[in-house]
Short mmCIF file of C-alpha atoms in Angstrom, two decimals:
data_model
loop_
_atom_site.label_atom_id
_atom_site.label_comp_id
_atom_site.label_asym_id
_atom_site.label_seq_id
_atom_site.Cartn_x
_atom_site.Cartn_y
_atom_site.Cartn_z
CA UNK G 1 5.10 -6.56 -23.55
CA UNK G 2 7.56 -7.63 -20.89
CA UNK G 3 7.42 -9.53 -17.61
CA UNK G 4 11.09 -9.67 -16.58
CA UNK G 5 14.13 -7.40 -16.68
CA UNK G 6 15.53 -9.21 -19.75
CA UNK G 7 12.37 -8.65 -21.81
CA UNK G 8 12.09 -5.08 -20.50
CA UNK G 9 15.60 -4.37 -21.72
CA UNK G 10 14.97 -6.13 -25.05
CA UNK G 11 11.95 -3.87 -25.62
CA UNK G 12 14.07 -0.75 -24.97
CA UNK G 13 16.75 -1.96 -27.38
CA UNK G 14 14.29 -2.96 -30.10
CA UNK G 15 12.41 0.36 -30.03
CA UNK G 16 15.38 2.56 -29.06
CA UNK G 17 13.38 3.67 -26.04
CA UNK G 18 14.57 4.97 -22.70
CA UNK G 19 13.37 2.79 -19.80
CA UNK G 20 10.59 5.17 -18.77
CA UNK G 21 9.04 4.94 -22.23
CA UNK G 22 8.90 1.14 -22.06
CA UNK G 23 7.37 1.32 -18.58
CA UNK G 24 4.74 3.82 -19.78
CA UNK G 25 3.86 1.67 -22.79
CA UNK G 26 3.42 -1.33 -20.51
CA UNK G 27 1.24 0.67 -18.10
CA UNK G 28 -0.95 1.90 -20.98
CA UNK G 29 -1.33 -1.68 -22.16
CA UNK G 30 -2.34 -2.81 -18.66
CA UNK G 31 -4.64 0.02 -17.57
CA UNK G 32 -5.52 1.98 -20.70
CA UNK G 33 -4.11 5.11 -19.06
CA UNK G 34 -2.28 7.38 -21.54
CA UNK G 35 1.19 8.88 -21.06
CA UNK G 36 -0.08 12.29 -20.03
CA UNK G 37 -2.31 10.86 -17.32
CA UNK G 38 0.52 8.61 -16.07
CA UNK G 39 2.77 11.67 -15.65
CA UNK G 40 0.02 13.67 -13.92
CA UNK G 41 -0.64 10.83 -11.47
CA UNK G 42 3.08 10.41 -10.80
CA UNK G 43 3.50 14.12 -10.20
CA UNK G 44 0.80 14.05 -7.53
CA UNK G 45 2.64 11.17 -5.84
CA UNK G 46 5.96 13.02 -6.08
CA UNK G 47 4.37 16.03 -4.35
CA UNK G 48 3.24 13.81 -1.46
CA UNK G 49 6.75 12.30 -1.25
CA UNK G 50 8.32 15.77 -1.19
CA UNK G 51 6.01 16.86 1.64
CA UNK G 52 6.86 13.85 3.78
CA UNK G 53 10.60 14.32 3.08
CA UNK G 54 10.37 17.91 4.38
CA UNK G 55 7.85 17.58 7.20
CA UNK G 56 10.09 16.24 9.99
CA UNK G 57 13.03 18.49 9.02
CA UNK G 58 10.98 21.48 10.16
CA UNK G 59 9.48 19.98 13.32
CA UNK G 60 9.96 16.73 15.26
CA UNK G 61 6.78 14.66 14.79
CA UNK G 62 4.98 13.08 17.74
CA UNK G 63 3.19 9.74 17.57
CA UNK G 64 -0.57 9.28 17.35
CA UNK G 65 -0.80 8.99 21.11
CA UNK G 66 0.67 12.50 21.45
CA UNK G 67 3.92 11.09 22.85
CA UNK G 68 7.27 10.87 21.01
CA UNK G 69 7.84 7.75 18.93
CA UNK G 70 11.16 5.89 19.01
CA UNK G 71 12.33 8.08 16.11
CA UNK G 72 10.84 11.49 16.89
CA UNK G 73 13.40 14.21 16.21
CA UNK G 74 15.92 12.10 14.28
CA UNK G 75 15.34 13.87 10.96
CA UNK G 76 15.70 17.39 12.33
CA UNK G 77 18.83 16.46 14.25
CA UNK G 78 20.35 14.94 11.14
CA UNK G 79 19.46 17.97 9.04
CA UNK G 80 21.27 20.19 11.56
CA UNK G 81 24.26 17.85 11.53
CA UNK G 82 24.32 18.02 7.72
CA UNK G 83 24.92 21.80 7.93
CA UNK G 84 28.16 21.31 9.85
CA UNK G 85 31.33 21.60 7.84
CA UNK G 86 33.02 18.50 9.22
CA UNK G 87 30.80 15.52 8.37
CA UNK G 88 32.20 12.33 6.88
CA UNK G 89 29.75 11.93 4.00
CA UNK G 90 29.46 15.63 3.21
CA UNK G 91 26.46 17.97 3.20
CA UNK G 92 24.64 16.53 0.17
CA UNK G 93 24.56 12.89 1.28
CA UNK G 94 23.72 13.89 4.82
CA UNK G 95 20.83 16.02 3.62
CA UNK G 96 19.66 13.02 1.61
CA UNK G 97 19.72 10.85 4.73
CA UNK G 98 17.79 13.53 6.65
CA UNK G 99 15.08 13.44 3.96
CA UNK G 100 14.84 9.65 4.20
CA UNK G 101 14.55 9.94 7.99
CA UNK G 102 11.86 12.60 7.61
CA UNK G 103 9.71 10.25 5.53
CA UNK G 104 10.13 7.50 8.15
CA UNK G 105 9.27 9.92 10.94
CA UNK G 106 6.18 11.18 9.08
CA UNK G 107 5.09 7.60 8.53
CA UNK G 108 5.58 6.64 12.19
CA UNK G 109 3.53 9.65 13.34
CA UNK G 110 0.49 8.69 11.25
CA UNK G 111 1.33 11.40 8.76
CA UNK G 112 0.56 11.15 5.05
CA UNK G 113 3.13 9.33 2.90
CA UNK G 114 3.25 7.61 -0.46
CA UNK G 115 4.25 3.94 -0.15
CA UNK G 116 7.32 3.33 -2.34
CA UNK G 117 7.06 0.39 -2.67
CA UNK G 118 5.87 0.08 0.94
CA UNK G 119 5.16 2.50 3.78
CA UNK G 120 8.11 1.15 5.77
CA UNK G 121 10.49 1.92 2.87
CA UNK G 122 8.80 5.17 1.84
CA UNK G 123 11.86 7.42 2.34
CA UNK G 124 14.40 5.91 -0.03
CA UNK G 125 13.20 6.82 -3.53
CA UNK G 126 12.03 10.32 -2.47
CA UNK G 127 15.33 11.10 -0.69
CA UNK G 128 17.39 10.06 -3.71
CA UNK G 129 15.27 11.82 -6.34
CA UNK G 130 14.71 15.06 -4.39
CA UNK G 131 18.41 15.32 -3.60
CA UNK G 132 19.55 14.71 -7.18
CA UNK G 133 16.88 17.09 -8.50
CA UNK G 134 18.21 19.82 -6.22
CA UNK G 135 21.95 19.14 -6.61
CA UNK G 136 22.01 18.59 -10.36
CA UNK G 137 19.25 21.13 -11.18
CA UNK G 138 17.31 18.51 -13.11
CA UNK G 139 14.05 19.64 -14.77
CA UNK G 140 10.86 18.32 -13.13
CA UNK G 141 9.78 16.39 -16.23
CA UNK G 142 12.98 14.34 -16.16
CA UNK G 143 12.60 13.64 -12.43
CA UNK G 144 9.12 12.26 -13.14
CA UNK G 145 10.61 10.08 -15.87
CA UNK G 146 13.06 8.76 -13.27
CA UNK G 147 10.18 8.12 -10.86
CA UNK G 148 8.51 6.07 -13.61
CA UNK G 149 11.76 4.11 -14.07
CA UNK G 150 11.85 3.41 -10.32
CA UNK G 151 8.20 2.32 -10.31
CA UNK G 152 8.66 0.13 -13.38
CA UNK G 153 11.61 -1.63 -11.75
CA UNK G 154 9.50 -2.03 -8.58
CA UNK G 155 6.68 -3.57 -10.60
CA UNK G 156 9.02 -6.24 -12.02
CA UNK G 157 10.25 -6.97 -8.48
CA UNK G 158 6.67 -7.17 -7.18
CA UNK G 159 5.56 -9.45 -10.01
CA UNK G 160 8.50 -11.87 -9.89
CA UNK G 161 9.51 -11.74 -6.23
CA UNK G 162 8.02 -9.79 -3.31
CA UNK G 163 8.19 -6.37 -1.67
CA UNK G 164 6.70 -7.61 1.61
CA UNK G 165 8.91 -7.71 4.70
CA UNK G 166 6.75 -10.47 6.14
CA UNK G 167 7.53 -12.58 3.09
CA UNK G 168 11.08 -11.59 2.14
CA UNK G 169 12.62 -9.58 4.99
CA UNK G 170 13.93 -6.02 4.82
CA UNK G 171 15.92 -6.79 1.66
CA UNK G 172 12.54 -7.10 -0.08
CA UNK G 173 11.24 -3.75 1.23
CA UNK G 174 14.10 -1.29 1.74
CA UNK G 175 16.28 -3.38 -0.58
CA UNK G 176 13.71 -3.18 -3.37
CA UNK G 177 13.38 0.56 -2.78
CA UNK G 178 17.17 0.95 -3.07
CA UNK G 179 17.14 -1.07 -6.31
CA UNK G 180 14.36 1.14 -7.70
CA UNK G 181 16.14 4.34 -6.67
CA UNK G 182 19.47 3.11 -8.08
CA UNK G 183 17.94 2.49 -11.51
CA UNK G 184 16.32 5.95 -11.40
CA UNK G 185 19.57 7.64 -10.34
CA UNK G 186 21.41 6.11 -13.32
CA UNK G 187 18.70 7.46 -15.61
CA UNK G 188 19.10 10.95 -14.14
CA UNK G 189 22.84 10.72 -14.95
CA UNK G 190 21.99 9.80 -18.57
CA UNK G 191 23.11 6.20 -18.14
CA UNK G 192 21.78 3.47 -20.43
CA UNK G 193 18.82 1.18 -19.61
CA UNK G 194 21.35 -1.62 -19.18
CA UNK G 195 23.27 0.42 -16.62
CA UNK G 196 20.01 1.17 -14.76
CA UNK G 197 19.35 -2.55 -14.41
CA UNK G 198 22.96 -3.19 -13.37
CA UNK G 199 22.55 -0.55 -10.65
CA UNK G 200 19.35 -2.33 -9.59
CA UNK G 201 21.34 -5.59 -9.34
CA UNK G 202 24.18 -4.02 -7.34
CA UNK G 203 21.72 -2.54 -4.87
CA UNK G 204 20.03 -5.90 -4.28
CA UNK G 205 23.41 -7.63 -3.98
CA UNK G 206 24.52 -5.09 -1.37
CA UNK G 207 21.51 -5.76 0.80
CA UNK G 208 20.93 -9.46 0.20
CA UNK G 209 19.78 -11.27 3.31
CA UNK G 210 18.85 -8.21 5.34
CA UNK G 211 16.24 -9.22 7.89
CA UNK G 212 13.04 -7.46 8.97
CA UNK G 213 13.27 -7.10 12.76
CA UNK G 214 11.24 -4.09 13.90
CA UNK G 215 11.34 -3.37 17.63
CA UNK G 216 7.90 -3.91 19.18
CA UNK G 217 6.64 -4.63 15.65
CA UNK G 218 6.53 -0.90 14.98
CA UNK G 219 7.71 0.66 11.71
CA UNK G 220 10.35 2.80 13.46
CA UNK G 221 13.62 1.15 14.51
CA UNK G 222 15.52 -0.13 12.54
CA UNK G 223 13.31 1.03 9.62
CA UNK G 224 14.53 4.64 9.96
CA UNK G 225 18.23 3.69 9.81
CA UNK G 226 17.54 1.44 6.84
CA UNK G 227 15.75 4.16 4.93
CA UNK G 228 18.86 6.31 5.37
CA UNK G 229 21.33 3.52 4.57
CA UNK G 230 19.43 2.24 1.56
CA UNK G 231 19.29 5.72 0.03
CA UNK G 232 23.10 5.63 0.25
CA UNK G 233 23.12 2.10 -1.20
CA UNK G 234 21.09 3.37 -4.17
CA UNK G 235 23.60 6.09 -4.96
CA UNK G 236 26.71 3.98 -4.58
CA UNK G 237 25.13 1.20 -6.66
CA UNK G 238 24.30 3.74 -9.38
CA UNK G 239 27.91 4.93 -9.32
CA UNK G 240 29.20 1.35 -9.58
CA UNK G 241 27.03 0.80 -12.67
CA UNK G 242 27.92 4.15 -14.23
CA UNK G 243 31.61 3.34 -13.75
CA UNK G 244 31.00 0.23 -15.84
CA UNK G 245 30.69 -2.55 -13.29
CA UNK G 246 28.67 -5.42 -14.75
CA UNK G 247 27.56 -8.27 -12.52
CA UNK G 248 28.16 -11.71 -14.10
CA UNK G 249 24.74 -12.80 -12.78
CA UNK G 250 21.94 -11.29 -14.92
CA UNK G 251 19.40 -8.96 -13.21
CA UNK G 252 16.52 -11.47 -13.27
CA UNK G 253 18.67 -14.06 -11.52
CA UNK G 254 19.83 -11.55 -8.92
CA UNK G 255 16.16 -10.83 -8.22
CA UNK G 256 15.40 -14.53 -7.98
CA UNK G 257 18.29 -14.92 -5.52
CA UNK G 258 16.84 -12.14 -3.38
CA UNK G 259 13.42 -13.83 -3.45
CA UNK G 260 14.80 -17.25 -2.53
CA UNK G 261 16.96 -15.77 0.21
CA UNK G 262 13.86 -14.08 1.64
CA UNK G 263 11.87 -17.29 1.53
CA UNK G 264 14.61 -19.13 3.40
CA UNK G 265 14.77 -16.60 6.22
CA UNK G 266 13.22 -18.05 9.39
CA UNK G 267 9.86 -16.50 10.37
CA UNK G 268 11.52 -14.87 13.41
CA UNK G 269 13.37 -12.58 10.98
CA UNK G 270 10.37 -11.66 8.82
CA UNK G 271 8.44 -8.86 10.51
CA UNK G 272 7.27 -10.92 13.47
CA UNK G 273 9.23 -8.80 15.97
CA UNK G 274 10.75 -11.94 17.50
CA UNK G 275 14.31 -12.02 16.16
CA UNK G 276 17.17 -9.69 15.25
CA UNK G 277 17.04 -6.30 16.94
CA UNK G 278 13.47 -6.92 18.11
CA UNK G 279 14.59 -10.06 19.93
CA UNK G 280 17.27 -8.34 22.02
CA UNK G 281 16.79 -7.74 25.73
CA UNK G 282 16.40 -4.00 25.15
CA UNK G 283 14.09 -4.57 22.18
CA UNK G 284 11.85 -6.83 24.23
CA UNK G 285 11.76 -4.34 27.10
CA UNK G 286 10.65 -1.55 24.77
CA UNK G 287 7.95 -3.84 23.39
CA UNK G 288 6.68 -4.54 26.93
CA UNK G 289 6.59 -0.83 27.72
CA UNK G 290 4.58 -0.08 24.58
CA UNK G 291 2.20 -3.02 24.40
CA UNK G 292 2.02 -3.96 28.09
CA UNK G 293 3.06 -7.37 29.45
CA UNK P 1 3.13 -7.02 -16.78
CA UNK P 2 0.19 -7.60 -14.51
CA UNK P 3 1.40 -5.21 -11.78
CA UNK P 4 0.63 -1.51 -12.28
CA UNK P 5 3.33 1.05 -11.44
CA UNK P 6 0.75 2.76 -9.25
CA UNK P 7 0.57 -0.34 -7.07
CA UNK P 8 4.30 0.21 -6.52
CA UNK P 9 4.20 4.01 -6.16
CA UNK P 10 1.33 4.00 -3.72
CA UNK P 11 -1.01 3.92 -2.04
CA UNK P 12 -0.99 7.49 -0.78
CA UNK P 13 -1.83 6.83 2.82
CA UNK P 14 -1.52 7.74 6.45
CA UNK P 15 1.28 5.71 8.06
CA UNK P 16 2.68 3.61 9.50
CA UNK P 17 1.62 0.45 7.68
CA UNK P 18 -0.37 -0.21 4.52
CA UNK P 19 -1.88 -3.30 6.14
CA UNK P 20 -2.42 -2.00 9.65
CA UNK P 21 -3.63 1.52 8.88
CA UNK P 22 -4.46 2.09 5.19
CA UNK P 23 -6.09 -1.31 4.62
CA UNK P 24 -7.85 -1.23 7.98
CA UNK P 25 -9.32 2.23 7.35
CA UNK P 26 -10.42 1.30 3.84
CA UNK P 27 -12.02 -1.97 4.96
CA UNK P 28 -13.95 -0.26 7.71
CA UNK P 29 -15.12 2.52 5.38
CA UNK P 30 -16.20 0.03 2.71
CA UNK P 31 -18.09 -1.95 5.36
CA UNK P 32 -20.37 1.06 5.92
CA UNK P 33 -21.48 0.80 2.28
CA UNK P 34 -23.43 -2.32 3.26
CA UNK P 35 -25.57 -0.41 5.78
CA UNK P 36 -29.07 0.76 4.88
CA UNK P 37 -29.26 3.36 7.66
CA UNK P 38 -26.89 5.29 9.97
CA UNK P 39 -25.24 3.44 12.86
CA UNK P 40 -24.76 4.53 16.47
CA UNK P 41 -22.26 1.95 17.71
CA UNK P 42 -19.54 -0.08 16.01
CA UNK P 43 -17.74 -3.04 17.50
CA UNK P 44 -14.46 -4.39 16.13
CA UNK P 45 -13.52 -8.04 16.69
CA UNK P 46 -9.76 -8.22 16.06
CA UNK P 47 -8.12 -11.40 14.82
CA UNK P 48 -4.46 -12.47 14.54
CA UNK P 49 -1.89 -9.72 14.11
CA UNK P 50 -4.64 -7.10 14.36
CA UNK P 51 -5.45 -8.35 17.86
CA UNK P 52 -1.81 -8.32 18.98
CA UNK P 53 -0.54 -5.04 17.54
CA UNK P 54 -3.58 -2.86 16.91
CA UNK P 55 -2.78 -0.16 19.42
CA UNK P 56 0.89 0.36 18.51
CA UNK P 57 0.13 0.66 14.78
CA UNK P 58 -2.90 2.90 15.29
CA UNK P 59 -5.15 0.23 13.73
CA UNK P 60 -7.79 1.18 16.33
CA UNK P 61 -7.81 4.78 15.08
CA UNK P 62 -7.80 3.61 11.45
CA UNK P 63 -10.80 1.32 11.95
CA UNK P 64 -12.87 3.97 13.73
CA UNK P 65 -11.81 6.58 11.15
CA UNK P 66 -12.93 4.34 8.29
CA UNK P 67 -16.33 3.76 9.88
CA UNK P 68 -16.69 7.54 10.12
CA UNK P 69 -15.97 7.85 6.39
CA UNK P 70 -12.42 9.22 6.77
CA UNK P 71 -10.28 8.10 3.85
CA UNK P 72 -6.99 6.20 4.19
CA UNK P 73 -4.93 9.23 3.06
CA UNK P 74 -6.59 11.77 5.37
CA UNK P 75 -4.49 12.88 8.37
CA UNK P 76 -7.77 13.51 10.21
CA UNK P 77 -7.46 9.79 10.98
CA UNK P 78 -5.42 10.71 14.07
CA UNK P 79 -8.47 12.52 15.50
CA UNK P 80 -10.89 9.63 14.84
CA UNK P 81 -11.78 8.97 18.51
CA UNK P 82 -12.48 12.65 19.08
CA UNK P 83 -14.58 12.93 15.91
CA UNK P 84 -16.60 9.85 16.92
CA UNK P 85 -17.34 11.48 20.25
CA UNK P 86 -18.42 14.70 18.54
CA UNK P 87 -20.82 12.72 16.36
CA UNK P 88 -22.18 10.71 19.29
CA UNK P 89 -20.89 7.42 17.91
CA UNK P 90 -19.50 4.81 20.30
CA UNK P 91 -17.09 1.96 19.55
CA UNK P 92 -15.29 -0.93 21.20
CA UNK P 93 -12.61 -3.49 20.43
CA UNK P 94 -12.37 -7.13 21.51
CA UNK P 95 -10.21 -10.10 20.50
CA UNK P 96 -11.85 -12.74 18.29
CA UNK P 97 -10.70 -16.03 16.77
CA UNK P 98 -11.76 -16.18 13.11
CA UNK P 99 -10.10 -19.56 12.58
CA UNK P 100 -7.71 -19.72 9.64
CA UNK P 101 -8.60 -16.22 8.38
CA UNK P 102 -5.79 -13.89 7.21
CA UNK P 103 -3.59 -12.56 10.06
CA UNK P 104 -5.01 -9.05 9.62
CA UNK P 105 -8.74 -9.71 9.87
CA UNK P 106 -11.58 -7.98 11.63
CA UNK P 107 -15.29 -8.63 12.27
CA UNK P 108 -17.08 -5.28 12.21
CA UNK P 109 -20.53 -5.16 13.83
CA UNK P 110 -22.61 -2.04 13.40
CA UNK P 111 -25.55 -1.32 15.67
CA UNK P 112 -27.94 0.70 13.53
CA UNK P 113 -30.32 3.43 14.60
CA UNK P 114 -33.30 1.04 14.71
CA UNK P 115 -31.35 -1.30 17.00
CA UNK P 116 -30.67 -3.98 14.38
CA UNK P 117 -27.12 -5.08 13.58
CA UNK P 118 -25.09 -5.67 10.43
CA UNK P 119 -21.81 -7.58 10.49
CA UNK P 120 -19.06 -7.36 7.88
CA UNK P 121 -15.96 -9.57 8.14
CA UNK P 122 -12.86 -8.85 6.10
CA UNK P 123 -9.09 -8.82 5.86
CA UNK P 124 -6.41 -6.28 5.06
CA UNK P 125 -4.32 -8.33 2.65
CA UNK P 126 -1.34 -6.02 2.02
CA UNK P 127 -0.51 -2.81 0.18
CA UNK P 128 -3.83 -1.29 1.30
CA UNK P 129 -5.84 -3.95 -0.52
CA UNK P 130 -8.77 -5.55 1.24
CA UNK P 131 -10.96 -8.62 1.00
CA UNK P 132 -14.51 -8.71 2.40
CA UNK P 133 -15.19 -12.33 3.34
CA UNK P 134 -18.64 -12.24 4.88
CA UNK P 135 -21.68 -9.97 5.02
CA UNK P 136 -24.28 -10.80 7.66
CA UNK P 137 -23.14 -14.39 7.77
CA UNK P 138 -23.13 -14.94 4.00
CA UNK P 139 -19.68 -15.93 2.75
CA UNK P 140 -18.36 -13.85 -0.12
CA UNK P 141 -15.08 -12.69 -1.67
CA UNK P 142 -15.07 -9.02 -2.45
CA UNK P 143 -11.83 -7.20 -3.30
CA UNK P 144 -13.39 -4.00 -4.67
CA UNK P 145 -10.47 -3.59 -7.08
CA UNK P 146 -12.89 -3.42 -10.06
CA UNK P 147 -16.47 -2.14 -10.35
CA UNK P 148 -18.57 -4.59 -8.38
CA UNK P 149 -22.25 -5.47 -8.20
CA UNK P 150 -23.34 -7.30 -5.08
CA UNK P 151 -26.80 -8.87 -5.13
CA UNK P 152 -28.59 -10.73 -2.35
CA UNK P 153 -31.60 -12.74 -3.48
CA UNK P 154 -33.69 -15.87 -2.99
CA UNK P 155 -31.90 -19.01 -4.15
CA UNK P 156 -34.15 -20.26 -6.97
CA UNK P 157 -33.90 -21.01 -10.71
CA UNK P 158 -33.50 -18.11 -13.14
CA UNK P 159 -32.47 -15.43 -10.66
CA UNK P 160 -28.88 -15.20 -11.81
CA UNK P 161 -29.82 -15.05 -15.49
CA UNK P 162 -32.19 -12.13 -14.81
CA UNK P 163 -29.52 -10.26 -12.88
CA UNK P 164 -26.88 -10.81 -15.57
CA UNK P 165 -29.35 -9.78 -18.28
CA UNK P 166 -29.51 -6.28 -16.77
CA UNK P 167 -25.74 -5.96 -17.19
CA UNK P 168 -25.96 -7.30 -20.74
CA UNK P 169 -28.59 -4.66 -21.63
CA UNK P 170 -26.21 -1.97 -20.33
CA UNK P 171 -23.40 -3.47 -22.48
CA UNK P 172 -21.26 -4.23 -19.43
CA UNK P 173 -18.90 -7.18 -19.59
CA UNK P 174 -18.60 -9.47 -16.56
CA UNK P 175 -15.01 -10.27 -15.56
CA UNK P 176 -15.56 -12.42 -12.48
CA UNK P 177 -18.75 -13.92 -11.07
CA UNK P 178 -18.97 -15.67 -7.70
CA UNK P 179 -22.13 -17.15 -6.20
CA UNK P 180 -22.70 -18.43 -2.69
CA UNK P 181 -25.69 -19.20 -0.49
CA UNK P 182 -26.57 -19.89 3.11
CA UNK P 183 -28.41 -23.09 2.17
CA UNK P 184 -30.41 -24.57 -0.75
CA UNK P 185 -33.41 -22.34 -1.37
CA UNK P 186 -32.18 -19.85 1.27
CA UNK P 187 -30.51 -16.51 0.85
CA UNK P 188 -28.01 -16.33 -2.03
CA UNK P 189 -25.32 -13.80 -2.79
CA UNK P 190 -23.62 -13.01 -6.08
CA UNK P 191 -20.56 -10.85 -6.47
CA UNK P 192 -20.13 -9.64 -10.03
CA UNK P 193 -16.95 -7.80 -11.03
CA UNK P 194 -17.15 -5.95 -14.32
CA UNK P 195 -14.76 -4.36 -16.81
CA UNK P 196 -16.46 -0.96 -16.81
CA UNK P 197 -18.25 1.20 -14.21
CA UNK P 198 -21.79 0.11 -13.38
CA UNK P 199 -24.51 2.79 -13.72
CA UNK P 200 -26.41 3.39 -10.45
CA UNK P 201 -29.84 2.99 -12.09
CA UNK P 202 -29.19 -0.76 -12.44
CA UNK P 203 -29.49 -0.95 -8.67
CA UNK P 204 -33.08 0.27 -8.79
CA UNK P 205 -34.01 -2.07 -11.65
CA UNK P 206 -32.55 -5.03 -9.76
CA UNK P 207 -34.21 -4.29 -6.43
CA UNK P 208 -37.56 -4.23 -8.26
CA UNK P 209 -37.03 -7.81 -9.51
CA UNK P 210 -39.07 -10.35 -7.57
CA UNK P 211 -36.81 -12.31 -5.23
CA UNK P 212 -34.04 -9.72 -5.05
CA UNK P 213 -33.57 -8.49 -1.49
CA UNK P 214 -30.75 -6.08 -1.95
CA UNK P 215 -28.44 -4.85 -4.69
CA UNK P 216 -25.38 -2.74 -4.16
CA UNK P 217 -23.11 -1.09 -6.71
CA UNK P 218 -19.53 -0.33 -5.74
CA UNK P 219 -17.35 1.51 -8.24
CA UNK P 220 -13.65 1.68 -7.26
CA UNK P 221 -13.51 5.47 -7.61
CA UNK P 222 -15.59 5.50 -4.43
CA UNK P 223 -13.50 2.73 -2.88
#
């Protein structure tokens, strides 16, 4: 049994297990669910994620009022941009960002998504896993193992810190999702459990202090940009870990730092739509238009 | 670990917010489980953040959808107002101050076909999880995360032991037990969370006990 990253890693080392195996054993202990049923349940979730990552690439999605949201059309436009030969990040990374934007757009339009770990951050893990699955021709079973790694990392974050923007800012939502995706990406590249947790640390370090400042309180702007940027953060953090970078602060302490940083953010920067981007003149005007005076 | 990986990878839900749509829809749907007959009107008293942001997040659609039995992952939620109209069900929203209740709280009042009303108050506490805090004025704490037996009965000696005995006979272990009452000797309410699903026939046995007014079994598969 584990409760922190250190004890999770110790379990992997003691049993010579990959991370997903330790996470599965822990889940079985907690819920009585066996490995086969865990994989089946995860596969259903992965299907939902894949649908939401595709949905807005095909068609711009309108809001529940029948009017465009603040982010309607972003995913399709980005997908078209990704096809051009002269992008800065290249076709693969741009397609990944388009997928993350699609999940955000689906979410904003009252479409079906799978929270990962939250609805606001639901594009990051799917974008990273779907893109690596496609680019590296990874078998489905291994992708599901990576999804279990991501979820196991997210569970440790949830248990010891928070994944709520209202409590810890965007670093706790999109940041946690990036940390989860980074650990999963390392696994897909056959990195060690230790490297997965280093990637998790790098991702949190790269996003530490990021505030939650949604315009008009809606899960649209800047949530869409941050789904795209945190998918990128996940990949670069995985590369840093795979290249051998080791943070002198252990993973559990990095997580604690994220949690404390979140707690010390003023309430105006924790989902209240008062500070940051939401507090700008333009942000306030949009809020008035949407909610009335 | 005490957090399941499916709490992290999930819930599967209609966006945009697990608190403002998924939790709201689930709370409203669970509230209908406390009704003993169909309803024709439902009124939502919105507190805190729900009152301020309900329209932008689609919380209004989610609440109506839930009352109509539409699940939190069903994209039909977007058509909730239209479906209500088709079924001849009316609804309204109004701001309410529920004191120091959770920011995302709602008082749901159903007007039933015989003209009587039932009120359920609850909160959407994050990640799609809900807490029912009051049923027809009786304070309670119902999360519906585990199989739950809710019993309303006369507050007098021996009632609780008779109720618990029925669970013992069925070999069901009680995890959490909470009792509350309106006043001494008045109406009492027990919420019993168990480790395994509760068979529906216990409901009938309990409602036949003298002093028991209502018994309700809620297994999470239905929640």
